[in-house]
CSV table of C-alpha atoms and ligand atoms in Angstrom, one decimal:
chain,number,residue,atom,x,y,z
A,1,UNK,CA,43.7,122.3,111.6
A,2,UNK,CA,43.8,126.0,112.7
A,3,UNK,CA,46.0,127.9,113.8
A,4,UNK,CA,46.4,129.1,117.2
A,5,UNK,CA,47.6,133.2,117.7
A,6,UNK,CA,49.2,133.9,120.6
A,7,UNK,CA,49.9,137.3,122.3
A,8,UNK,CA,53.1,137.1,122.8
A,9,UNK,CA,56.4,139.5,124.1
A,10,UNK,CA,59.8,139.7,124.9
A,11,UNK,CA,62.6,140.7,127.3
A,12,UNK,CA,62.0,144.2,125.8
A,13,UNK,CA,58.7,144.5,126.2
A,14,UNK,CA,57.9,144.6,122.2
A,15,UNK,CA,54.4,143.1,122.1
A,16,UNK,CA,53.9,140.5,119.2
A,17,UNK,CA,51.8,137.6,117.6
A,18,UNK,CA,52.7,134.2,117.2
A,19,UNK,CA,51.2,131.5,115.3
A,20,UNK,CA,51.1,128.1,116.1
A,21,UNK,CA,49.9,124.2,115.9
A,22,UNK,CA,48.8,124.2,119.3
A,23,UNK,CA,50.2,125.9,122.4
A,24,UNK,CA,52.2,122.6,123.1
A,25,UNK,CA,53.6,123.3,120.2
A,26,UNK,CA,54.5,126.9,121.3
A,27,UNK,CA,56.1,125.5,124.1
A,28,UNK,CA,58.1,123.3,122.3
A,29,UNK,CA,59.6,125.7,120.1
A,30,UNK,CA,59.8,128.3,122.7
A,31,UNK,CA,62.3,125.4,124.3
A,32,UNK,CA,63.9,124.9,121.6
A,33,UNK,CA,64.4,128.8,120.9
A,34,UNK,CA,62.8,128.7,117.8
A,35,UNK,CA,60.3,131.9,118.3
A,36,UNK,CA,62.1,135.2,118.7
A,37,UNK,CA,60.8,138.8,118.6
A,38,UNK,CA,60.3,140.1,115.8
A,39,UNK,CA,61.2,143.5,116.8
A,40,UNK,CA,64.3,143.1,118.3
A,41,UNK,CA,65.1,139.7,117.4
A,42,UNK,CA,65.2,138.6,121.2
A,43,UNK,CA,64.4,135.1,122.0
A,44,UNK,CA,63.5,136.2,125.6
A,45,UNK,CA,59.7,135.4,124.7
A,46,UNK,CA,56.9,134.6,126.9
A,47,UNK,CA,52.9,134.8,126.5
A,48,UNK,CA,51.3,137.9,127.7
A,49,UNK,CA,49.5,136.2,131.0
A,50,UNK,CA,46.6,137.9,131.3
A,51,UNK,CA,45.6,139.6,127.8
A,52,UNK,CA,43.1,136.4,125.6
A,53,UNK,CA,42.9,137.5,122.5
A,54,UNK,CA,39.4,138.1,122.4
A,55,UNK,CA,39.6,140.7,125.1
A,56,UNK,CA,42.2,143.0,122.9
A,57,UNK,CA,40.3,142.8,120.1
A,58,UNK,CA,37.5,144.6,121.3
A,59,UNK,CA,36.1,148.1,121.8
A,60,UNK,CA,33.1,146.5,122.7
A,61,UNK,CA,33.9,146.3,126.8
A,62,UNK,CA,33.7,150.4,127.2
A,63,UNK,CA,31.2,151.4,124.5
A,64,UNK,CA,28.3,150.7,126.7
A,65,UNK,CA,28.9,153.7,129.2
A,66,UNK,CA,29.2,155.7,126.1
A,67,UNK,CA,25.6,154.5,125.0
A,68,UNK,CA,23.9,155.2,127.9
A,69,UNK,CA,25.4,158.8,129.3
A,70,UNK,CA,22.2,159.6,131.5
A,71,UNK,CA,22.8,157.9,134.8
A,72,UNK,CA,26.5,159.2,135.9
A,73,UNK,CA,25.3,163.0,134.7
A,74,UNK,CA,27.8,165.0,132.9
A,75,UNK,CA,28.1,167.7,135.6
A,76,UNK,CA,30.7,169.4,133.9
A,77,UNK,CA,29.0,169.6,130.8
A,78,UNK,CA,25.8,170.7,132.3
A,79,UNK,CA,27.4,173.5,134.3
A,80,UNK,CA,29.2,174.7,131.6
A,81,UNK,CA,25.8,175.4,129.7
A,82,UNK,CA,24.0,176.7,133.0
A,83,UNK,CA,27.0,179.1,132.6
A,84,UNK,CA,26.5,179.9,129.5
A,85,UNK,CA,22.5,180.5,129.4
A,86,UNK,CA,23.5,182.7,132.6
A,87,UNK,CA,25.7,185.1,130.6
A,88,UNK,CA,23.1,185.2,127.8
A,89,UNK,CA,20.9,186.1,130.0
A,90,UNK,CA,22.9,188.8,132.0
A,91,UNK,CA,23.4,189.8,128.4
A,92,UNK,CA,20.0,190.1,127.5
A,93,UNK,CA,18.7,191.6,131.0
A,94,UNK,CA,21.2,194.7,130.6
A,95,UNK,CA,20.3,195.1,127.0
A,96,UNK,CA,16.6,195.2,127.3
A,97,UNK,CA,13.9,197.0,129.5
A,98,UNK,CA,11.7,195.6,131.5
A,99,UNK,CA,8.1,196.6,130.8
A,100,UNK,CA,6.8,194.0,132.9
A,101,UNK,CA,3.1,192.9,132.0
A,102,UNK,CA,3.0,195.4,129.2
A,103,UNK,CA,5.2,193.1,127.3
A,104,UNK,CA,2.4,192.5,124.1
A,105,UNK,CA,1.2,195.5,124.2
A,106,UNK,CA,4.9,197.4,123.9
A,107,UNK,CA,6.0,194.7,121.7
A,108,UNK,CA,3.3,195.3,119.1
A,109,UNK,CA,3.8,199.5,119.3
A,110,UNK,CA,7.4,198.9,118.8
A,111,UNK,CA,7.1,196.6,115.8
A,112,UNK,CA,4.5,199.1,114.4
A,113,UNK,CA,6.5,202.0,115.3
A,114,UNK,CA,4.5,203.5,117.7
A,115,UNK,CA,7.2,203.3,120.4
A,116,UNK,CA,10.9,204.3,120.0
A,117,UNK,CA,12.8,200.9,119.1
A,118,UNK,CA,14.6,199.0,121.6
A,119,UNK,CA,14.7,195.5,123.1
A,120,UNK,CA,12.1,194.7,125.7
A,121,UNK,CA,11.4,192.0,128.0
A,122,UNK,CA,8.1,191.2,130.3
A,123,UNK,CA,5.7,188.9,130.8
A,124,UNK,CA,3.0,187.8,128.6
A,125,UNK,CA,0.8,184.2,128.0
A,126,UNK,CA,1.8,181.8,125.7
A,127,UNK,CA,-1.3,183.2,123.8
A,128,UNK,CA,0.0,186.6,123.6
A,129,UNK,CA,3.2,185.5,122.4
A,130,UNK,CA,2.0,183.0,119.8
A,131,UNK,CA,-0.2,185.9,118.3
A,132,UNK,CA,3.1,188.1,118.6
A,133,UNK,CA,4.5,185.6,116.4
A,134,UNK,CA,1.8,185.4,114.5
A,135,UNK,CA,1.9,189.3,114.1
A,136,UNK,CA,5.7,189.1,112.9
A,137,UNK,CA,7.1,190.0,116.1
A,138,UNK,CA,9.9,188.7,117.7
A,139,UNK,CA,9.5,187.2,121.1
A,140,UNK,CA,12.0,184.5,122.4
A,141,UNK,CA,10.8,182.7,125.5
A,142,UNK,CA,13.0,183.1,129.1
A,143,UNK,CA,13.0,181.8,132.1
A,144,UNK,CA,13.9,185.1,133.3
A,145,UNK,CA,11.6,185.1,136.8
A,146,UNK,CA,14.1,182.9,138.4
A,147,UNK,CA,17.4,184.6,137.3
A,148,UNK,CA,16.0,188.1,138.0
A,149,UNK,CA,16.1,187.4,141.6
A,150,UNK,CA,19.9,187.2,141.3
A,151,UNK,CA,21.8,190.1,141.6
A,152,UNK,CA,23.3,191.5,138.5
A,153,UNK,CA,26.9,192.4,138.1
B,1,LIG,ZN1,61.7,142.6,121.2
């Protein structure tokens, strides 16, 4: 009843199907030169040895790794973002001035224009800066502590 496909190619290396009965029955007409390339028209043919068809159908075999990207790392990737949160923060360090602990306190004369206007940076609790936001006031969390240690250029 069904057919069988076969991966087949020739002396060119044009890559082809065939169909057939059975694979005696390739055999028989490959001896008899009945299957020829239907590229070239070369009846050079052979079966590709070590390609089953069910293998070159699929995408399946490499999708896993591409499902599950935690346990290689991405070093590349995450450099490139530790390089980028550094510049920001280079960026942000230059541009702002540090009033250290006063950080509410300057933040909220600034907003209500009780202190010249200009970007600050400092510490403060999480409580301080939720009622900051809660005020209206712009803060953006940093992990600045760490990064201030390192030199700036
Ligand atoms: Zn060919």
């Amino acid at each position: 009843m069904g057919m069988k496909v076969l991966d087949l190619t020739c002396e060119h290396a044009h890559r082809f199907e065939g169909w057939f009965q059975s694979a005696e029955d390739f055999e028989s007409q490959l001896e008899r030169h009945l299957v020829e390339c239907p590229i070239c028209g070369s009846r050079a043919v052979h079966r590709v040895p070590s390609a089953p068809r069910l293998n070159l159908s699929g995408a399946t075999a490499p999708a896993p790794r591409n499902d599950a990207p935690g346990a290689d790392g991405q070093p590349l990737n995450v450099s490139e973002l530790q390089a980028r949160w550094l510049r920001m923060m280079r960026q942000v360090i230059e541009h702002t001035e540090d009033v250290g602990e006063q950080f509410a306190e300057e933040a909220r004369r600034i907003h209500y224009d009780e202190a010249p206007a200009r970007g600050i940076r400092g510490v403060t609790t999480s409580d301080d800066a939720r009622a900051l936001l809660d005020e209206g006031i712009d803060v953006t969390p940093l992990p600045l502590p760490a990064l201030l240690k390192e030199p700036l250029q």
